[in-house]
């Protein structure tokens, strides 16, 4: 089977790049090519409005559901039975212009290319962007796609309070995206997400396309450590109940655990705050996060258990109290082999060097995989940099990834 679009059909490179630039200008971080569009902020509303304008100009059927997911389809039945593409357009606070945005705008570009060529397909095409994929303002991440597939009750998501005390329902209503389309949403025939790798492998090994076989399992935990604040100069070491010390021990343990385990386990303490955070005061409280990821569920669960055991041990020894809260927990996801094969064949047929690999980051595709055959396409990230205003992918690679997406989507949609 050869996956080459009919008549040498290709996406419009200039149009795709122009849209990426225009969307990147909303929430732009001065002096960089990055942007900041935290979910459901005014900047996010600006990005949503712009992308919806492009969807409307194509004459697509656009729906907004109860969690603010926006789906545009060539069919009045929305995503039902469609070959769906897409991702997200919210960013982290110091983000780039490709993470998420590429998947949405490339999906839109594929639809515009197909409509412009007058192709008649057996199945409709759809593109969507899902609310709060990043999870930077509201936990958990991938909230919109999780609600879309029925993995998180809408009422729970709407009641979520953000890091700034804002409530999801209030913010959706404020920015005009508290929609009426039902969730769980219509089940697509298949879902394919184009995304930058956000890591160094493709560039380091000189591959143009990453054929993503699945997504690591993710475990996010917040630990609150309560001790006794006291004078740093007059409190003997053996009489301290120091949350800062306990937090540092946990952070070190988490790092050493991952190094010891080797393989696919990665572990990170990405957030740590001390109160009152003064140079000459033993802290009263420490709040920290532990991020564990692995492609193997048993190994991930084992790492979680090791962390729980160590936290209890060090807390008891120091005489502090620890409470924990699960922020997110997703098992590893294996994508549909038949769709993964289509992605690989499309890359090979277009003469693009490719390799199979797992995704180290979470994506909306891992949620859609619960309800339909799903796969992802990666393109290289220069220097492996992402979640950073310096994030960059070469235009040739952006174009190549979009053309692989085009071929894959056409193979899934089929000629009429």
Short mmCIF file of C-alpha atoms in Angstrom, two decimals:
data_model
loop_
_atom_site.label_atom_id
_atom_site.label_comp_id
_atom_site.label_asym_id
_atom_site.label_seq_id
_atom_site.Cartn_x
_atom_site.Cartn_y
_atom_site.Cartn_z
CA UNK A 1 0.00 0.00 0.00
CA UNK A 2 1.34 3.42 -0.98
CA UNK A 3 0.19 6.44 0.98
CA UNK A 4 0.64 9.27 -1.50
CA UNK A 5 -2.09 11.91 -1.84
CA UNK A 6 -3.84 11.87 -5.23
CA UNK A 7 -2.28 14.04 -7.92
CA UNK A 8 0.67 14.90 -5.70
CA UNK A 9 -1.61 16.91 -3.39
CA UNK A 10 0.28 18.87 -0.73
CA UNK A 11 -0.62 21.36 1.96
CA UNK A 12 -0.10 25.09 1.43
CA UNK A 13 3.11 25.73 3.36
CA UNK A 14 2.82 29.53 3.29
CA UNK A 15 -0.72 29.46 4.62
CA UNK A 16 0.18 27.12 7.48
CA UNK A 17 3.21 29.16 8.50
CA UNK A 18 1.25 32.41 8.28
CA UNK A 19 -1.45 31.10 10.58
CA UNK A 20 1.09 29.81 13.08
CA UNK A 21 2.64 33.28 13.17
CA UNK A 22 -0.71 35.05 13.50
CA UNK A 23 -1.91 32.81 16.30
CA UNK A 24 1.50 33.15 17.98
CA UNK A 25 1.07 36.91 18.08
CA UNK A 26 -1.83 36.55 20.52
CA UNK A 27 -0.35 36.55 23.99
CA UNK A 28 3.09 37.20 22.49
CA UNK A 29 5.97 37.43 24.98
CA UNK A 30 7.83 40.64 24.17
CA UNK A 31 11.27 40.21 22.68
CA UNK A 32 10.72 36.52 21.84
CA UNK A 33 8.80 34.34 19.41
CA UNK A 34 7.00 32.72 22.34
CA UNK A 35 3.51 33.30 23.68
CA UNK A 36 1.54 33.03 26.89
CA UNK A 37 -2.09 31.92 26.61
CA UNK A 38 -3.06 30.22 29.85
CA UNK A 39 -6.36 28.38 29.57
CA UNK A 40 -9.51 30.52 29.68
CA UNK A 41 -7.68 33.83 30.00
CA UNK A 42 -8.34 36.80 27.73
CA UNK A 43 -5.40 35.72 25.58
CA UNK A 44 -6.90 32.24 25.23
CA UNK A 45 -10.18 33.83 24.18
CA UNK A 46 -8.32 35.81 21.52
CA UNK A 47 -6.70 32.66 20.17
CA UNK A 48 -9.99 30.78 20.18
CA UNK A 49 -11.79 33.58 18.35
CA UNK A 50 -9.10 33.71 15.67
CA UNK A 51 -9.14 29.97 14.99
CA UNK A 52 -12.94 29.94 14.96
CA UNK A 53 -12.87 32.69 12.35
CA UNK A 54 -10.76 30.47 10.08
CA UNK A 55 -13.11 27.55 10.71
CA UNK A 56 -16.14 29.68 9.85
CA UNK A 57 -14.52 31.01 6.66
CA UNK A 58 -14.17 27.41 5.47
CA UNK A 59 -17.89 26.87 5.97
CA UNK A 60 -17.31 24.14 8.54
CA UNK A 61 -19.91 23.06 11.08
CA UNK A 62 -18.57 24.38 14.39
CA UNK A 63 -19.71 23.27 17.84
CA UNK A 64 -18.66 24.31 21.35
CA UNK A 65 -19.37 21.84 24.14
CA UNK A 66 -19.91 22.20 27.87
CA UNK A 67 -16.20 22.31 28.70
CA UNK A 68 -15.35 24.69 25.84
CA UNK A 69 -13.91 22.18 23.36
CA UNK A 70 -14.33 23.49 19.81
CA UNK A 71 -14.92 20.95 17.02
CA UNK A 72 -15.22 21.92 13.35
CA UNK A 73 -16.34 19.33 10.81
CA UNK A 74 -17.20 18.97 7.15
CA UNK A 75 -20.30 17.15 8.42
CA UNK A 76 -23.29 18.57 10.29
CA UNK A 77 -22.89 15.60 12.64
CA UNK A 78 -19.67 17.03 14.05
CA UNK A 79 -17.04 14.54 15.03
CA UNK A 80 -19.33 11.51 14.74
CA UNK A 81 -17.67 8.99 12.44
CA UNK A 82 -15.17 11.60 11.25
CA UNK A 83 -11.44 11.39 10.81
CA UNK A 84 -10.58 13.94 13.48
CA UNK A 85 -7.36 15.90 13.84
CA UNK A 86 -6.39 18.55 16.36
CA UNK A 87 -4.74 19.37 19.65
CA UNK A 88 -4.87 22.48 21.86
CA UNK A 89 -4.13 26.20 21.65
CA UNK A 90 -3.63 27.03 25.33
CA UNK A 91 0.01 27.35 26.40
CA UNK A 92 2.11 27.36 29.52
CA UNK A 93 2.94 30.80 30.92
CA UNK A 94 6.24 30.90 29.03
CA UNK A 95 5.36 28.88 25.97
CA UNK A 96 6.27 28.67 22.31
CA UNK A 97 4.16 29.00 19.19
CA UNK A 98 4.13 25.35 18.05
CA UNK A 99 3.15 23.21 21.06
CA UNK A 100 -0.46 22.23 20.42
CA UNK A 101 -1.02 25.00 17.90
CA UNK A 102 0.63 23.01 15.10
CA UNK A 103 -1.78 20.11 15.50
CA UNK A 104 -4.82 22.37 15.32
CA UNK A 105 -3.68 24.54 12.43
CA UNK A 106 -2.29 21.60 10.46
CA UNK A 107 -5.63 19.85 10.86
CA UNK A 108 -7.40 22.95 9.59
CA UNK A 109 -4.90 23.12 6.72
CA UNK A 110 -5.59 19.50 5.74
CA UNK A 111 -9.33 20.19 5.58
CA UNK A 112 -8.80 23.35 3.54
CA UNK A 113 -6.48 21.49 1.17
CA UNK A 114 -8.99 18.68 0.68
CA UNK A 115 -11.94 21.04 0.23
CA UNK A 116 -9.95 23.16 -2.23
CA UNK A 117 -9.03 20.09 -4.27
CA UNK A 118 -12.66 18.99 -4.43
CA UNK A 119 -11.90 15.51 -3.08
CA UNK A 120 -14.91 13.35 -2.28
CA UNK A 121 -14.23 11.15 0.75
CA UNK A 122 -16.13 8.31 2.36
CA UNK A 123 -15.87 9.87 5.80
CA UNK A 124 -16.00 13.48 6.98
CA UNK A 125 -12.98 15.32 8.29
CA UNK A 126 -12.94 17.24 11.55
CA UNK A 127 -10.49 19.35 13.52
CA UNK A 128 -10.75 20.34 17.16
CA UNK A 129 -9.00 22.16 19.94
CA UNK A 130 -9.47 20.96 23.48
CA UNK A 131 -9.69 23.08 26.61
CA UNK A 132 -6.89 23.31 29.20
CA UNK A 133 -4.55 20.69 27.78
CA UNK A 134 -1.56 22.15 29.58
CA UNK A 135 -3.06 22.09 33.07
CA UNK A 136 -0.97 25.13 34.00
CA UNK A 137 -3.91 27.09 35.38
CA UNK A 138 -6.38 24.30 36.18
CA UNK A 139 -5.61 20.68 37.11
CA UNK A 140 -5.68 18.13 35.64
CA UNK A 141 -4.00 18.68 32.32
CA UNK A 142 -5.83 17.40 29.22
CA UNK A 143 -9.04 18.39 30.98
CA UNK A 144 -11.09 19.13 27.86
CA UNK A 145 -10.26 15.93 26.02
CA UNK A 146 -10.77 13.91 29.21
CA UNK A 147 -14.27 15.35 29.57
CA UNK A 148 -14.88 14.80 25.82
CA UNK A 149 -14.30 11.05 26.14
CA UNK A 150 -16.23 10.69 29.40
CA UNK A 151 -13.20 10.22 31.66
CA UNK A 152 -14.00 13.22 33.88
CA UNK A 153 -17.52 14.35 34.84
CA UNK A 154 -18.40 17.73 33.37
CA UNK A 155 -19.64 18.98 36.75
CA UNK A 156 -16.31 18.15 38.36
CA UNK A 157 -14.34 19.91 35.64
CA UNK A 158 -16.54 23.02 35.74
CA UNK A 159 -16.13 23.30 39.51
CA UNK A 160 -12.32 23.17 39.34
CA UNK A 161 -10.50 26.08 40.96
CA UNK A 162 -7.30 27.35 39.37
CA UNK A 163 -4.02 28.56 40.77
CA UNK A 164 -5.46 32.09 40.76
CA UNK A 165 -8.70 30.98 42.50
CA UNK A 166 -10.68 31.33 39.26
CA UNK A 167 -13.34 28.68 38.59
CA UNK A 168 -13.51 26.89 35.23
CA UNK A 169 -17.26 27.42 34.73
CA UNK A 170 -17.02 31.13 35.52
CA UNK A 171 -14.09 31.65 33.18
CA UNK A 172 -15.71 29.71 30.33
CA UNK A 173 -18.79 31.89 30.69
CA UNK A 174 -16.72 35.06 30.94
CA UNK A 175 -14.83 34.44 27.70
CA UNK A 176 -17.94 33.20 25.85
CA UNK A 177 -17.03 29.53 25.51
CA UNK A 178 -19.43 27.82 27.90
CA UNK A 179 -20.98 25.81 25.07
CA UNK A 180 -24.07 23.69 24.76
CA UNK A 181 -22.89 20.70 22.71
CA UNK A 182 -23.15 17.57 24.85
CA UNK A 183 -20.28 15.73 26.50
CA UNK A 184 -19.11 13.04 26.24
CA UNK A 185 -18.70 14.11 22.63
CA UNK A 186 -19.40 12.34 19.37
CA UNK A 187 -17.05 9.42 18.74
CA UNK A 188 -14.74 9.88 15.73
CA UNK A 189 -13.81 7.13 13.29
CA UNK A 190 -10.17 7.88 14.17
CA UNK A 191 -8.03 10.62 15.67
CA UNK A 192 -4.56 11.73 14.55
CA UNK A 193 -2.55 14.47 16.28
CA UNK A 194 0.47 16.19 14.77
CA UNK A 195 2.78 17.65 17.42
CA UNK A 196 6.32 18.84 17.92
CA UNK A 197 8.40 16.22 19.72
CA UNK A 198 9.25 18.49 22.68
CA UNK A 199 12.39 16.42 23.11
CA UNK A 200 15.82 15.92 21.51
CA UNK A 201 15.64 12.45 19.96
CA UNK A 202 14.53 13.16 16.39
CA UNK A 203 17.00 15.99 15.90
CA UNK A 204 19.87 14.14 17.58
CA UNK A 205 19.34 11.04 15.45
CA UNK A 206 18.55 12.97 12.24
CA UNK A 207 14.97 11.80 11.73
CA UNK A 208 12.30 13.98 10.11
CA UNK A 209 9.23 12.19 11.45
CA UNK A 210 8.46 10.51 14.76
CA UNK A 211 5.94 7.67 14.53
CA UNK A 212 4.45 7.72 18.02
CA UNK A 213 3.47 4.31 19.38
CA UNK A 214 2.02 5.49 22.68
CA UNK A 215 2.19 7.88 25.63
CA UNK A 216 3.86 7.41 28.99
CA UNK A 217 1.78 6.98 32.08
CA UNK A 218 1.73 10.10 34.24
CA UNK A 219 1.50 10.48 38.02
CA UNK A 220 1.29 13.97 39.53
CA UNK A 221 1.18 14.34 43.32
CA UNK A 222 1.19 17.42 45.52
CA UNK A 223 2.71 17.07 48.99
CA UNK A 224 2.01 19.52 51.83
CA UNK A 225 4.53 19.25 54.65
CA UNK A 226 3.68 20.86 58.01
CA UNK A 227 6.42 21.45 60.56
CA UNK A 228 7.37 24.03 63.17
CA UNK A 229 8.63 27.47 62.27
CA UNK A 230 11.42 28.66 64.50
CA UNK A 231 14.53 30.82 64.74
CA UNK A 232 17.32 29.62 62.44
CA UNK A 233 20.05 30.64 64.87
CA UNK A 234 18.71 29.47 68.21
CA UNK A 235 17.03 26.15 67.37
CA UNK A 236 19.38 23.16 67.74
CA UNK A 237 19.41 20.80 64.77
CA UNK A 238 18.15 17.80 66.78
CA UNK A 239 15.11 19.77 67.96
CA UNK A 240 13.94 20.94 64.55
CA UNK A 241 10.84 19.87 62.64
CA UNK A 242 11.89 21.28 59.29
CA UNK A 243 9.60 20.91 56.25
CA UNK A 244 12.29 22.40 54.01
CA UNK A 245 14.71 19.63 54.95
CA UNK A 246 12.08 16.97 54.33
CA UNK A 247 11.20 18.48 50.96
CA UNK A 248 14.85 18.48 49.92
CA UNK A 249 15.23 14.83 50.97
CA UNK A 250 12.18 13.90 48.91
CA UNK A 251 13.45 15.81 45.88
CA UNK A 252 16.80 14.04 46.09
CA UNK A 253 15.16 10.64 46.56
CA UNK A 254 12.94 11.15 43.53
CA UNK A 255 15.94 11.95 41.33
CA UNK A 256 17.96 9.01 42.63
CA UNK A 257 14.99 6.68 42.19
CA UNK A 258 14.78 7.47 38.49
CA UNK A 259 18.53 7.12 37.97
CA UNK A 260 18.56 3.81 39.84
CA UNK A 261 15.59 2.43 37.91
CA UNK A 262 16.97 3.46 34.52
CA UNK A 263 14.89 2.61 31.49
CA UNK A 264 11.82 4.73 30.85
CA UNK A 265 11.22 6.13 34.36
CA UNK A 266 11.57 9.89 34.67
CA UNK A 267 10.94 11.80 37.89
CA UNK A 268 10.74 15.52 38.59
CA UNK A 269 10.09 17.91 41.45
CA UNK A 270 8.93 20.88 39.42
CA UNK A 271 7.31 23.08 42.06
CA UNK A 272 8.50 23.78 45.60
CA UNK A 273 7.49 26.60 47.93
CA UNK A 274 8.48 27.32 51.51
CA UNK A 275 6.63 29.43 54.07
CA UNK A 276 7.47 31.97 55.35
CA UNK A 277 10.43 31.72 52.92
CA UNK A 278 12.85 33.81 54.99
CA UNK A 279 16.60 33.32 55.23
CA UNK A 280 16.73 33.19 59.02
CA UNK A 281 13.57 31.20 59.77
CA UNK A 282 13.07 27.43 59.84
CA UNK A 283 10.05 26.97 57.55
CA UNK A 284 6.61 26.21 58.89
CA UNK A 285 5.40 24.61 55.69
CA UNK A 286 6.62 23.23 52.39
CA UNK A 287 4.46 22.46 49.37
CA UNK A 288 5.92 20.46 46.50
CA UNK A 289 4.99 18.37 43.49
CA UNK A 290 6.27 14.99 42.36
CA UNK A 291 5.94 14.10 38.67
CA UNK A 292 6.57 10.43 37.78
CA UNK A 293 6.29 9.01 34.26
CA UNK A 294 6.87 5.61 32.69
CA UNK A 295 5.74 3.66 29.65
CA UNK A 296 5.19 0.62 31.90
CA UNK A 297 2.24 0.75 34.31
CA UNK A 298 3.67 -1.78 36.75
CA UNK A 299 6.96 0.09 36.96
CA UNK A 300 5.13 3.40 37.40
CA UNK A 301 3.03 2.01 40.24
CA UNK A 302 6.16 0.60 41.83
CA UNK A 303 7.86 3.99 41.73
CA UNK A 304 4.80 5.61 43.30
CA UNK A 305 4.90 3.08 46.14
CA UNK A 306 8.61 3.72 46.71
CA UNK A 307 7.98 7.47 46.98
CA UNK A 308 5.07 6.97 49.41
CA UNK A 309 7.22 4.77 51.62
CA UNK A 310 10.14 7.19 51.66
CA UNK A 311 7.92 10.20 52.40
CA UNK A 312 6.45 8.41 55.42
CA UNK A 313 9.91 7.43 56.66
CA UNK A 314 11.55 10.85 56.41
CA UNK A 315 8.47 12.63 57.79
CA UNK A 316 8.42 10.42 60.87
CA UNK A 317 12.13 10.91 61.47
CA UNK A 318 11.81 14.71 61.31
CA UNK A 319 8.53 14.91 63.21
CA UNK A 320 6.47 16.62 60.51
CA UNK A 321 3.02 15.90 59.06
CA UNK A 322 2.56 15.22 55.35
CA UNK A 323 -0.67 15.23 53.39
CA UNK A 324 -0.82 14.29 49.73
CA UNK A 325 -3.19 15.11 46.89
CA UNK A 326 -3.31 13.42 43.50
CA UNK A 327 -3.33 16.06 40.76
CA UNK A 328 -3.36 13.68 37.80
CA UNK A 329 -2.98 9.95 37.21
CA UNK A 330 -3.08 8.43 33.73
CA UNK A 331 -2.01 4.95 32.77
CA UNK A 332 0.30 4.46 29.77
CA UNK A 333 -1.50 4.43 26.42
CA UNK A 334 -0.71 2.25 23.41
CA UNK A 335 -1.92 3.71 20.12
CA UNK A 336 -3.80 1.70 17.49
CA UNK A 337 -1.21 -0.34 15.54
CA UNK A 338 -3.12 0.01 12.28
CA UNK A 339 -3.07 3.82 12.48
CA UNK A 340 0.55 3.89 13.64
CA UNK A 341 1.40 1.79 10.57
CA UNK A 342 -0.38 4.29 8.31
CA UNK A 343 1.70 7.15 9.73
CA UNK A 344 4.90 5.22 9.18
CA UNK A 345 3.94 4.25 5.63
CA UNK A 346 3.06 7.85 4.80
CA UNK A 347 6.47 9.03 5.97
CA UNK A 348 8.30 6.30 4.05
CA UNK A 349 6.34 6.99 0.87
CA UNK A 350 7.27 10.67 1.09
CA UNK A 351 10.95 9.82 1.51
CA UNK A 352 11.10 11.08 5.09
CA UNK A 353 13.43 9.37 7.56
CA UNK A 354 11.31 8.21 10.48
CA UNK A 355 11.55 6.21 13.66
CA UNK A 356 9.08 4.84 16.17
CA UNK A 357 9.14 6.22 19.71
CA UNK A 358 6.91 6.84 22.72
CA UNK A 359 5.75 10.27 23.80
CA UNK A 360 7.26 11.49 27.05
CA UNK A 361 4.62 14.22 27.39
CA UNK A 362 0.88 13.89 27.77
CA UNK A 363 -1.35 14.78 24.84
CA UNK A 364 -5.03 14.97 23.97
CA UNK A 365 -4.51 11.94 21.70
CA UNK A 366 -4.03 9.70 24.73
CA UNK A 367 -7.56 10.60 25.86
CA UNK A 368 -9.11 10.11 22.42
CA UNK A 369 -7.46 6.67 22.32
CA UNK A 370 -10.07 5.59 24.89
CA UNK A 371 -12.85 5.83 22.32
CA UNK A 372 -11.35 5.45 18.82
CA UNK A 373 -8.23 4.29 16.93
CA UNK A 374 -5.59 6.95 17.50
CA UNK A 375 -2.00 7.83 16.61
CA UNK A 376 0.40 10.77 16.71
CA UNK A 377 3.00 12.27 14.40
CA UNK A 378 6.05 14.06 15.79
CA UNK A 379 8.32 16.56 14.07
CA UNK A 380 11.69 17.63 15.53
CA UNK A 381 12.11 20.31 18.18
CA UNK A 382 15.33 22.26 17.69
CA UNK A 383 17.58 21.57 20.67
CA UNK A 384 14.80 19.52 22.23
CA UNK A 385 13.40 22.78 23.64
CA UNK A 386 9.70 23.21 24.44
CA UNK A 387 7.56 24.99 27.05
CA UNK A 388 9.95 27.84 26.41
CA UNK A 389 9.73 30.96 24.22
CA UNK A 390 12.80 29.63 22.35
CA UNK A 391 10.79 26.63 21.12
CA UNK A 392 11.38 26.20 17.39
CA UNK A 393 10.77 23.70 14.60
CA UNK A 394 12.18 24.22 11.11
CA UNK A 395 9.54 25.23 8.52
CA UNK A 396 10.57 22.30 6.32
CA UNK A 397 9.76 19.94 9.18
CA UNK A 398 6.45 21.66 9.88
CA UNK A 399 5.51 21.19 6.24
CA UNK A 400 6.70 17.57 6.19
CA UNK A 401 4.68 16.69 9.28
CA UNK A 402 1.55 18.31 7.86
CA UNK A 403 1.91 16.35 4.62
CA UNK A 404 2.26 13.09 6.55
CA UNK A 405 -0.89 14.07 8.42
CA UNK A 406 -2.62 14.77 5.09
CA UNK A 407 -1.72 11.33 3.71
CA UNK A 408 -2.77 9.58 6.93
CA UNK A 409 -6.08 11.41 7.11
CA UNK A 410 -6.90 10.62 3.48
CA UNK A 411 -6.09 6.95 4.01
CA UNK A 412 -8.41 6.85 7.01
CA UNK A 413 -11.20 8.81 5.31
CA UNK A 414 -11.01 6.78 2.11
CA UNK A 415 -12.24 7.69 -1.38
CA UNK A 416 -15.98 7.73 -1.90
#
